[in-house]
Each structure stands twice: as C-alpha cells, then as structure tokens.
JSON list of C-alpha atoms in Angstrom, two decimals:
[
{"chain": "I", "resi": 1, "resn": "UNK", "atom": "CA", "xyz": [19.36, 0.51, -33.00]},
{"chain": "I", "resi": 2, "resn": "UNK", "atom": "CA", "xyz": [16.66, 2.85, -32.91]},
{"chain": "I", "resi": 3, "resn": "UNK", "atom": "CA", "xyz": [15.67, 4.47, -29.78]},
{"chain": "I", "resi": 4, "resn": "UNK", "atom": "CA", "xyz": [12.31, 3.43, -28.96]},
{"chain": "I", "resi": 5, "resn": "UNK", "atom": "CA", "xyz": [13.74, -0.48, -29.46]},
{"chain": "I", "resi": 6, "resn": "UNK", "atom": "CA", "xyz": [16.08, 0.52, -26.77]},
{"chain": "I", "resi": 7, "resn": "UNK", "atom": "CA", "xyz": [13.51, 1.56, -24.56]},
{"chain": "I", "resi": 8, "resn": "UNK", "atom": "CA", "xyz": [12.02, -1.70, -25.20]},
{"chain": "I", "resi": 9, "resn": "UNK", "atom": "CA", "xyz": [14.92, -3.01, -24.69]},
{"chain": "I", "resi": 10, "resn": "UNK", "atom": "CA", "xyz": [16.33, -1.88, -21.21]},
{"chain": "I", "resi": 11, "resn": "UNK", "atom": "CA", "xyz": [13.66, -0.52, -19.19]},
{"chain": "I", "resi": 12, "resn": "UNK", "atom": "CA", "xyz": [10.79, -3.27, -18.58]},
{"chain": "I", "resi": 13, "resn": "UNK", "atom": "CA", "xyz": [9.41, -4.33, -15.03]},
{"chain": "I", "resi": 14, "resn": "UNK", "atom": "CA", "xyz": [11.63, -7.09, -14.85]},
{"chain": "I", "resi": 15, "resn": "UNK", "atom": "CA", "xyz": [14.54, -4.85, -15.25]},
{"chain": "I", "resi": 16, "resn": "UNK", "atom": "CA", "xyz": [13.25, -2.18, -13.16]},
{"chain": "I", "resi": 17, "resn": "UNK", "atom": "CA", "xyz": [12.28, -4.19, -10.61]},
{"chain": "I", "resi": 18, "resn": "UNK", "atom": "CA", "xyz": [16.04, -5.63, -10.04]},
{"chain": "I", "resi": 19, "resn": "UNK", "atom": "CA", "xyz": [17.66, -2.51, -10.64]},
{"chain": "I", "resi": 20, "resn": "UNK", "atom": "CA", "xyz": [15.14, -0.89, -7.69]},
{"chain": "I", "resi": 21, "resn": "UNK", "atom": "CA", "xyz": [16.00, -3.87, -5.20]},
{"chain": "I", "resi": 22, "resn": "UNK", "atom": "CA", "xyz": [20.05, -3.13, -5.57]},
{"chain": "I", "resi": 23, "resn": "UNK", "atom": "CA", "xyz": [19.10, 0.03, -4.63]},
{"chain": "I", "resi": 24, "resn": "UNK", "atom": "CA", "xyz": [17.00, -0.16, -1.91]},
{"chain": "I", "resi": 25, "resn": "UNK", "atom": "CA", "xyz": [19.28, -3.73, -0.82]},
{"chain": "I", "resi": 26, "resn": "UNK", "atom": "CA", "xyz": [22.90, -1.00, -1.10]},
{"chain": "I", "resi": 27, "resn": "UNK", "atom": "CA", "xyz": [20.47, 1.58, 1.87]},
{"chain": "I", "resi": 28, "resn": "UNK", "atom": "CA", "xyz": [19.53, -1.17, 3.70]},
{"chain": "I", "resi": 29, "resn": "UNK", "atom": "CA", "xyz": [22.87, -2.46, 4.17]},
{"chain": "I", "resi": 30, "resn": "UNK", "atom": "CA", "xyz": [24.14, 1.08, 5.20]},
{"chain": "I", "resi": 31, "resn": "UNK", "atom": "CA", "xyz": [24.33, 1.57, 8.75]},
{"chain": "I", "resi": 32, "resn": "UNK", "atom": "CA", "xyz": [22.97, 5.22, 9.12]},
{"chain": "I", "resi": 33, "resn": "UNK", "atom": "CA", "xyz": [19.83, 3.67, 7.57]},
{"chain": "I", "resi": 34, "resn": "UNK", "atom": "CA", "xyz": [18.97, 1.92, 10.77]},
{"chain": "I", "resi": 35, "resn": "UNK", "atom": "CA", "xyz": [18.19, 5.16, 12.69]},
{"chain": "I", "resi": 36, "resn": "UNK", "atom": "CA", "xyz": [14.59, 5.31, 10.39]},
{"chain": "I", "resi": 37, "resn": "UNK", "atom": "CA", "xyz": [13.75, 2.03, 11.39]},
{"chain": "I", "resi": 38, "resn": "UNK", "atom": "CA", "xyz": [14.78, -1.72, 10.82]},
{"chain": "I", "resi": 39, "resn": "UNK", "atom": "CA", "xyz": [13.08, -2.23, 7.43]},
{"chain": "I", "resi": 40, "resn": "UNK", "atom": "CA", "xyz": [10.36, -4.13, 8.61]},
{"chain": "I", "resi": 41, "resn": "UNK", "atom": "CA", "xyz": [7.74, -1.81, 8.32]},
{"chain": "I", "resi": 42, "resn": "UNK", "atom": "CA", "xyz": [6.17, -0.59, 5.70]},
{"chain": "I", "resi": 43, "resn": "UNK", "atom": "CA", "xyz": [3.23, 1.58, 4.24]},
{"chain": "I", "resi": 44, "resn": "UNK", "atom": "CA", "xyz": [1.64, 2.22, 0.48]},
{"chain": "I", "resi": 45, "resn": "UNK", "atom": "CA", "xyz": [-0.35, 4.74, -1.34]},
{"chain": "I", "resi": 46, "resn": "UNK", "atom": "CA", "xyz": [-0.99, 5.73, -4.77]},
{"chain": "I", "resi": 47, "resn": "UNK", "atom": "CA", "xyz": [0.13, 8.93, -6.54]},
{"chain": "I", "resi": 48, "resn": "UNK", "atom": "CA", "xyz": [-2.43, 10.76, -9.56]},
{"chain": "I", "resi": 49, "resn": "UNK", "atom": "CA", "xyz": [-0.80, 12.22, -12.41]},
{"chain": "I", "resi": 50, "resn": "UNK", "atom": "CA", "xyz": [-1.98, 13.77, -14.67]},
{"chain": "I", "resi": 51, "resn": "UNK", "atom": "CA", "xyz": [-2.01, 12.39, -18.50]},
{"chain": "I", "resi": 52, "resn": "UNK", "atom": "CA", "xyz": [-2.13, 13.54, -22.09]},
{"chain": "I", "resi": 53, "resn": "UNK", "atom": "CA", "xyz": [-5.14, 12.10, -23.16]},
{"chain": "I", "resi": 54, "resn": "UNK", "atom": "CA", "xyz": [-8.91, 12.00, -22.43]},
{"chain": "I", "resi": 55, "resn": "UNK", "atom": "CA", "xyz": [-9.52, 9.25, -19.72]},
{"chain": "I", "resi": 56, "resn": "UNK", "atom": "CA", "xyz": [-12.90, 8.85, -21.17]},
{"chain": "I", "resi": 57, "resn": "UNK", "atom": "CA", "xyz": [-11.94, 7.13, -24.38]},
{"chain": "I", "resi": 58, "resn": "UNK", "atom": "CA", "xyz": [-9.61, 5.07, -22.83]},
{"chain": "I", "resi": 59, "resn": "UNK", "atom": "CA", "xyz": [-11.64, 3.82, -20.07]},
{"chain": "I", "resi": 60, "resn": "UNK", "atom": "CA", "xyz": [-9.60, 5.16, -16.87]},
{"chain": "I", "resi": 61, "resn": "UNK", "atom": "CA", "xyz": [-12.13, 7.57, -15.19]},
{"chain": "I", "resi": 62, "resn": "UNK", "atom": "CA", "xyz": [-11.72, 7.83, -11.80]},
{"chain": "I", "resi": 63, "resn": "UNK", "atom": "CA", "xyz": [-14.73, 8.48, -9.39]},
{"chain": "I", "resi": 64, "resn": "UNK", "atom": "CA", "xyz": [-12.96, 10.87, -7.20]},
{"chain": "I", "resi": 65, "resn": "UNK", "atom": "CA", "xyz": [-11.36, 12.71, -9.95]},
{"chain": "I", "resi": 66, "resn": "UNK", "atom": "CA", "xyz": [-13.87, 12.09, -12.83]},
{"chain": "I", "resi": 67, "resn": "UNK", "atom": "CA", "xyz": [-12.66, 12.14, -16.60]},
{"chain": "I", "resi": 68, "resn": "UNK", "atom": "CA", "xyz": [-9.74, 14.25, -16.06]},
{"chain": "I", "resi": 69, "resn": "UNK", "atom": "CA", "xyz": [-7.14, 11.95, -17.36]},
{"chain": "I", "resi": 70, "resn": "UNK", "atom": "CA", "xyz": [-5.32, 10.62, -14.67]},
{"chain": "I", "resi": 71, "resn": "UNK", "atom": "CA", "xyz": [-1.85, 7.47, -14.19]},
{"chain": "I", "resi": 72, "resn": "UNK", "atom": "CA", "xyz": [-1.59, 5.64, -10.67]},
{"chain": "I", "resi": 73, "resn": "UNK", "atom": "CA", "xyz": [1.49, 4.77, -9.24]},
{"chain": "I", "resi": 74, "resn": "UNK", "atom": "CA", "xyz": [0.88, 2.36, -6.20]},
{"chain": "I", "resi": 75, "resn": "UNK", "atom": "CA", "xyz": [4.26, 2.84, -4.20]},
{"chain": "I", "resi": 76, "resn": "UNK", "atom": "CA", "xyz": [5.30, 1.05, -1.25]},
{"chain": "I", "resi": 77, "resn": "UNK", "atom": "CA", "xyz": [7.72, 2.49, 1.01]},
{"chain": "I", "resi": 78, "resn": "UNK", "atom": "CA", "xyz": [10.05, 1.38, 3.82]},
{"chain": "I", "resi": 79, "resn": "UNK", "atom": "CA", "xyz": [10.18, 2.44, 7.34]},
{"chain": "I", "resi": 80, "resn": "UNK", "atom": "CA", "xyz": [13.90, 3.11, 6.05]},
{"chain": "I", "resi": 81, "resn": "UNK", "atom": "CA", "xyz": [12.22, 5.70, 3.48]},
{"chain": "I", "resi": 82, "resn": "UNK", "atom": "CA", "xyz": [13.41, 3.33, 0.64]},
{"chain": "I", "resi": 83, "resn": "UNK", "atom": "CA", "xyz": [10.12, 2.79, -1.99]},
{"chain": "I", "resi": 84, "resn": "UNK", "atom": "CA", "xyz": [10.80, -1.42, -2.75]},
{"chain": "I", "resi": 85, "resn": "UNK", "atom": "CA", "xyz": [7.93, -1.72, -5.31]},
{"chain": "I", "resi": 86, "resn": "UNK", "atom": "CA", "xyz": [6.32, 0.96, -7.77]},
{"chain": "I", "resi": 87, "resn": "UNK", "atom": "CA", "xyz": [3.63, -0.15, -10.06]},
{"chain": "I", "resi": 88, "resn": "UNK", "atom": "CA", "xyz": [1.46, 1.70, -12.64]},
{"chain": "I", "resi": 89, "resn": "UNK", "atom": "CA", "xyz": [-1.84, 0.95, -11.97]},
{"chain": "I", "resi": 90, "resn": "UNK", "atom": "CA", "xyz": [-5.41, 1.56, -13.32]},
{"chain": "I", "resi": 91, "resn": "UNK", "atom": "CA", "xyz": [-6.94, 4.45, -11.80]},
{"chain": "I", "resi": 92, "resn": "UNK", "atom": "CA", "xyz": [-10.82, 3.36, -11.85]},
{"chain": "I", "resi": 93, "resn": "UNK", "atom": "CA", "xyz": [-9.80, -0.05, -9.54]},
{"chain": "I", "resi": 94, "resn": "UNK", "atom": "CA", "xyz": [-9.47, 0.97, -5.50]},
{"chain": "I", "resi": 95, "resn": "UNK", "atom": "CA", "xyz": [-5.81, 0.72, -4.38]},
{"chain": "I", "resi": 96, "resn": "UNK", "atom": "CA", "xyz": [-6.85, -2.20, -1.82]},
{"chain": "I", "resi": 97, "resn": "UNK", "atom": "CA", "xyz": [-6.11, -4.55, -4.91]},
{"chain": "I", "resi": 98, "resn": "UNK", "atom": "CA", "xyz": [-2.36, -3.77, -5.56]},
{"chain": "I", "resi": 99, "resn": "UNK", "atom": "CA", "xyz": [-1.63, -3.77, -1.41]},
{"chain": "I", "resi": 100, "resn": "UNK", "atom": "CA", "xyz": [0.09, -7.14, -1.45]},
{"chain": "I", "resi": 101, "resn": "UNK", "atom": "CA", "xyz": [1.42, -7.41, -4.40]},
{"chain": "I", "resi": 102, "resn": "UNK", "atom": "CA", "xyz": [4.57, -5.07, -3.08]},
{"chain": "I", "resi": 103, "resn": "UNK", "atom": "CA", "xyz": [4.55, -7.36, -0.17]},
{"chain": "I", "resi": 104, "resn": "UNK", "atom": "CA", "xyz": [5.19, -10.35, -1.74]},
{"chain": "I", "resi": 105, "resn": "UNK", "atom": "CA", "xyz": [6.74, -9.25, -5.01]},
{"chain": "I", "resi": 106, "resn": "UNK", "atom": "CA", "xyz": [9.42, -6.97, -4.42]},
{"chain": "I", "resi": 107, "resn": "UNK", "atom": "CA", "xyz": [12.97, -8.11, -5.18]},
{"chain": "I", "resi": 108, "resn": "UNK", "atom": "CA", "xyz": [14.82, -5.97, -2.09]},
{"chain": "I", "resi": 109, "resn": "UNK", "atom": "CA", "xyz": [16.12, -8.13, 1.01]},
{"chain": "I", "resi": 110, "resn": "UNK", "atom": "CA", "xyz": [13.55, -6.34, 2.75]},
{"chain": "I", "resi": 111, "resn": "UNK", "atom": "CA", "xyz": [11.17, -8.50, 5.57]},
{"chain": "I", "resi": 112, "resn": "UNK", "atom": "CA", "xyz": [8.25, -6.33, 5.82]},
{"chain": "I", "resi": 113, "resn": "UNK", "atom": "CA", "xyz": [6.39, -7.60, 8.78]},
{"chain": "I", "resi": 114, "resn": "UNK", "atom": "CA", "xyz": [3.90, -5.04, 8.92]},
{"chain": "I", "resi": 115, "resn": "UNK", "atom": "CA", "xyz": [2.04, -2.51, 6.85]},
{"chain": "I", "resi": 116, "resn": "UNK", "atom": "CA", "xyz": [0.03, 0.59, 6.83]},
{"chain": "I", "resi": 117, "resn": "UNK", "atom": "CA", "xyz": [-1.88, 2.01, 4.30]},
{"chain": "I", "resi": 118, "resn": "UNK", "atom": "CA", "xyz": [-4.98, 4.75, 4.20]},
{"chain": "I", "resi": 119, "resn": "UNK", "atom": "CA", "xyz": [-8.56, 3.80, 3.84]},
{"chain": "I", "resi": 120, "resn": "UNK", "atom": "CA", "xyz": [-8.77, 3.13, -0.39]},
{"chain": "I", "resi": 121, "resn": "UNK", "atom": "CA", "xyz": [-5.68, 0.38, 0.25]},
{"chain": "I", "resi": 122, "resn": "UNK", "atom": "CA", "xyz": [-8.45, -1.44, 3.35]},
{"chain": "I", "resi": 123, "resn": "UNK", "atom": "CA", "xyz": [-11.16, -4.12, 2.38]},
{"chain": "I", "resi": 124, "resn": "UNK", "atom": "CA", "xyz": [-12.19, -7.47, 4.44]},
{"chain": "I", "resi": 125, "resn": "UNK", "atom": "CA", "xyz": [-10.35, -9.19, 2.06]},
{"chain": "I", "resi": 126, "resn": "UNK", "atom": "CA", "xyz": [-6.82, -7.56, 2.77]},
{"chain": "I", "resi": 127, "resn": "UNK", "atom": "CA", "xyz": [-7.27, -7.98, 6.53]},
{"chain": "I", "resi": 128, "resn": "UNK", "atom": "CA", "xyz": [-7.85, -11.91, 5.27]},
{"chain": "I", "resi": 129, "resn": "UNK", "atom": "CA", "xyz": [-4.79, -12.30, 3.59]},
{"chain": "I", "resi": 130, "resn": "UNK", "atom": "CA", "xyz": [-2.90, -10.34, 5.56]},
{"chain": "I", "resi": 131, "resn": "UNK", "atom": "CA", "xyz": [-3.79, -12.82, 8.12]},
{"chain": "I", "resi": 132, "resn": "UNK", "atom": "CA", "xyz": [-3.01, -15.76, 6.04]},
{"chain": "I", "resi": 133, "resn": "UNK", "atom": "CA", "xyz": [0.16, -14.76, 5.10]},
{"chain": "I", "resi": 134, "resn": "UNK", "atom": "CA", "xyz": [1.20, -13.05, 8.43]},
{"chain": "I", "resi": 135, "resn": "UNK", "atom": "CA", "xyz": [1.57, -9.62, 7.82]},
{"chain": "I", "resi": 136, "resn": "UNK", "atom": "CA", "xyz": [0.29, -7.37, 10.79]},
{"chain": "I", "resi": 137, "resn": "UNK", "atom": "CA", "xyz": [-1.82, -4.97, 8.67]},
{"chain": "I", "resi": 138, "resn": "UNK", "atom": "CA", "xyz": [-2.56, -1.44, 9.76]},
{"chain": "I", "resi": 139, "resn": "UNK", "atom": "CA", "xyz": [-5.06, 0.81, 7.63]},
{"chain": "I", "resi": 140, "resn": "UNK", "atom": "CA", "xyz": [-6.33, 3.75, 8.56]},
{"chain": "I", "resi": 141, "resn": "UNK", "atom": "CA", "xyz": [-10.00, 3.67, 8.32]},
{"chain": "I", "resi": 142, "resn": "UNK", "atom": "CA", "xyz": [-11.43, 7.23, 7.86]},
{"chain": "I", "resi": 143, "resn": "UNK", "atom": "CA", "xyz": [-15.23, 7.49, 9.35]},
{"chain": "I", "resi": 144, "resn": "UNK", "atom": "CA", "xyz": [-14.86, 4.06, 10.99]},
{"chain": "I", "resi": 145, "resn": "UNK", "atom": "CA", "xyz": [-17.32, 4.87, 14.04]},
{"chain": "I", "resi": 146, "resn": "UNK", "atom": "CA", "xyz": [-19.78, 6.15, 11.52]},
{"chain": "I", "resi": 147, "resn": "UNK", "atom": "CA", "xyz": [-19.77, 2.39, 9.98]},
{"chain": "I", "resi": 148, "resn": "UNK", "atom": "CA", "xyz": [-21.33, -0.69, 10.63]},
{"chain": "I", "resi": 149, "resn": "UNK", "atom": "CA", "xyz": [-19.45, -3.40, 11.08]},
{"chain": "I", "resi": 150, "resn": "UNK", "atom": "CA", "xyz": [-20.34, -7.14, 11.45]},
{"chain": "I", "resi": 151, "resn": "UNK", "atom": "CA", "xyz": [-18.10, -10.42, 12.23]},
{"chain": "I", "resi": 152, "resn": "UNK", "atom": "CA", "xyz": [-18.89, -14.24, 11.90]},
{"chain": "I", "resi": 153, "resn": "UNK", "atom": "CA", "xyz": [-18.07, -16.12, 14.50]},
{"chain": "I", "resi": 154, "resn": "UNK", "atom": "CA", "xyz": [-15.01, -17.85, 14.22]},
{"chain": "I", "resi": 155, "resn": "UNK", "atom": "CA", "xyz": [-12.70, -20.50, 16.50]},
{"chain": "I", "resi": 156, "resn": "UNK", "atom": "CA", "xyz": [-9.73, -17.89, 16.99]},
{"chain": "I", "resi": 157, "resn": "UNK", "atom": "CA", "xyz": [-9.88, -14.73, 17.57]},
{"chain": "I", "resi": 158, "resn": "UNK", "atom": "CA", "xyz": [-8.09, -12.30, 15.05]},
{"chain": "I", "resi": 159, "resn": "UNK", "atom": "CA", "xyz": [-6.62, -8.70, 16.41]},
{"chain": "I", "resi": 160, "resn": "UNK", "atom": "CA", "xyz": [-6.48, -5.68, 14.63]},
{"chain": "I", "resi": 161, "resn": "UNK", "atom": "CA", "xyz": [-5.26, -2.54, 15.33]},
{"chain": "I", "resi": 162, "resn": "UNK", "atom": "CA", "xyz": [-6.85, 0.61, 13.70]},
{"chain": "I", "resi": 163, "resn": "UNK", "atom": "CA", "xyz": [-5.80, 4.12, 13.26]},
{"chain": "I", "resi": 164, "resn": "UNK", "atom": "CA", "xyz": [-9.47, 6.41, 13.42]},
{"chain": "I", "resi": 165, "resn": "UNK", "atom": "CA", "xyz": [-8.97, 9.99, 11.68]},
{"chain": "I", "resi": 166, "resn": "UNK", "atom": "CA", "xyz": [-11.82, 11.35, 13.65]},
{"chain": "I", "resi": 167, "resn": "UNK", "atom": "CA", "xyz": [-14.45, 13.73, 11.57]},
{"chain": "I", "resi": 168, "resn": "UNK", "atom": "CA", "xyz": [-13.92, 17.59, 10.80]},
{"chain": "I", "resi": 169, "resn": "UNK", "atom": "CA", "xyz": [-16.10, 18.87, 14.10]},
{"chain": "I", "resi": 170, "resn": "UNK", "atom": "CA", "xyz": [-12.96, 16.30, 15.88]},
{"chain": "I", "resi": 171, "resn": "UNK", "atom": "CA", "xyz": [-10.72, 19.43, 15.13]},
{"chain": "I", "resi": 172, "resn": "UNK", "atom": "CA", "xyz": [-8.85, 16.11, 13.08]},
{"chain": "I", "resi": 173, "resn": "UNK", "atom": "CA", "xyz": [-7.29, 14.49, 16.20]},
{"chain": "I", "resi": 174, "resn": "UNK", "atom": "CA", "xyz": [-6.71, 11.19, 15.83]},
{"chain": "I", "resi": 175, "resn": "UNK", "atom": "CA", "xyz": [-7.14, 7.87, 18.35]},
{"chain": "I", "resi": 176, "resn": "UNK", "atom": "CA", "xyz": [-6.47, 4.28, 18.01]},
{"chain": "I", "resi": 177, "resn": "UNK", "atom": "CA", "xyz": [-9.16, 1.77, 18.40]},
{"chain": "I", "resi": 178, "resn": "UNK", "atom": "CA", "xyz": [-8.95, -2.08, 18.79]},
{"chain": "I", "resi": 179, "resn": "UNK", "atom": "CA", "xyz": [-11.32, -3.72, 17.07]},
{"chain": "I", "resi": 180, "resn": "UNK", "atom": "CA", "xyz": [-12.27, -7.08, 19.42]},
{"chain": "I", "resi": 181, "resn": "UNK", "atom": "CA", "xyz": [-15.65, -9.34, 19.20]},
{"chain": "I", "resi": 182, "resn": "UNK", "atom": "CA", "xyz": [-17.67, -9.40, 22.35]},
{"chain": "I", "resi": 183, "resn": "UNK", "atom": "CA", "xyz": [-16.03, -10.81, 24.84]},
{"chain": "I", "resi": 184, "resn": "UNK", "atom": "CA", "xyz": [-12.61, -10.88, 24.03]},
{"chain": "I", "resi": 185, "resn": "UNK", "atom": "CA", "xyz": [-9.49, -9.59, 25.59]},
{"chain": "I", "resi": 186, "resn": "UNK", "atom": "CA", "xyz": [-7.35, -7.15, 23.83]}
]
C-alpha cells in the first residue's frame, strides 16, 4: 500500500479525535493530575504557523498578519494542561467561531463547566450560547472600558464575569469587572 493511502488511511479527524480523548481520558484518570485542577475548566486560543505557499492565491490572508501565508490551530486546553480538541482552522475567520465546537465535540470524559478564552475567541453571540448551553464563559476583553456597550432589556438577568487587560499607560495590570445592567445586584 502506498504511503500517502496510508496516511489517508489512519490519520483522519475521526481517528485523531479518539486517539486524543484516550489520551487526555488515561491523565485524567491519574491521580497526580488533580493537583492542576479538576478538569472542569478550560481555555482556547489559536496558534499561526507559518505555510509553504502564498496565502493570497489561496484565499487565507489574515488581517493581523496580512498575506504571509499562515495555518490556525484552534486548541482547547484543560485546567489539567491536557489539549481535548485541536482543529485546523481558516485563518481569515475570528477564532470566536470555533470556541464551542471543542466544548461540545471533544471525545475526552472531560465536563468542562467553564471557559476562558482572549478577546478574538469573544462575540455577543458566544456569551448567548454559552448561556444556552450552560457554560460559564470567561473572555478576556482587551480595551473593554474604551467600548460601548449596550443591552436589551430582558426578564432575567444574565452575569458575566470579565477579565480587563488595562491599556499600555496601565503599566498592563489587570482588574476584573462585572458587567451588571442598572440596577442589578452582582
């Protein structure tokens, strides 16, 4: 059989995907792993490597990075330092878009509860579905107090927690805000 047909052959996303659960299931299971945390938390980011080609002709230009040809990897990553779900994704599309699908297609044994991930893995939406499917979501939302922000009004109130990476003359300290609507309690 020639090699490339054995490429084809053993390493798809279907069997990557199990073969990355037994691994992160066999850490979970260990008992040293529970000094990182329970496995309940998680967080995600994406990783920019470089490519071959010229991401012009093949569409994947990247606003922060331009036509230098770039590959995404969207990782998520346990609070057990175990990455559950790894996905190549198109660099010109913000990160926001692959947040849940680690969340709620990862193999592991895993019950992620809640997540973190920087400001290109926030929108409304994610907050939404978050929500919806009860995930405590945590982004960190670089230049939040610069921002405008507006709410409908709505029957329940819906908590979140924020981390604020204050601007460069902040010397890059960092605070936590709660974002409420007028009148609420924390």
């Amino acid at each position: 059989m020639p090699v490339t047909r054995r490429r084809e052959w053993h390493i798809r996303d279907e069997t990557y995907s199990v073969a990355l659960a037994e691994l992160v299931n066999a850490q979970f299971r260990q008992p040293f792993a529970a000094h990182w945390g329970e496995g309940v938390t998680s967080s995600s980011d994406g990783q920019h490597f470089k490519a071959a080609s010229r991401a012009e002709s093949t569409g994947h230009v990247n606003p922060k990075y331009g036509t230098e040809p770039r590959r995404m990897f969207y990782t998520h990553v346990s609070d057990q330092y175990a990455p559950f779900h790894t996905k190549i994704v198109n660099v010109g599309v913000r990160d926001a878009t692959y947040v849940l699908d680690g969340l709620l297609y990862h193999e592991s044994d895993l019950r992620i509860e809640e997540h973190y991930t920087d400001t290109a893995g926030f929108t409304d939406h994610v907050f939404a579905l978050m929500h919806l499917l009860g995930f405590r979501f945590d982004p960190r939302i670089r230049d939040l107090g610069e921002t405008n922000h507006r709410r409908q009004r709505a029957r329940r109130s819906v908590h979140c927690r924020v981390r604020v990476q204050q601007p460069r003359s902040g010397k890059g300290q960092r605070s936590d805000w709660l974002l409420t609507a007028p009148g609420e309690k924390p």
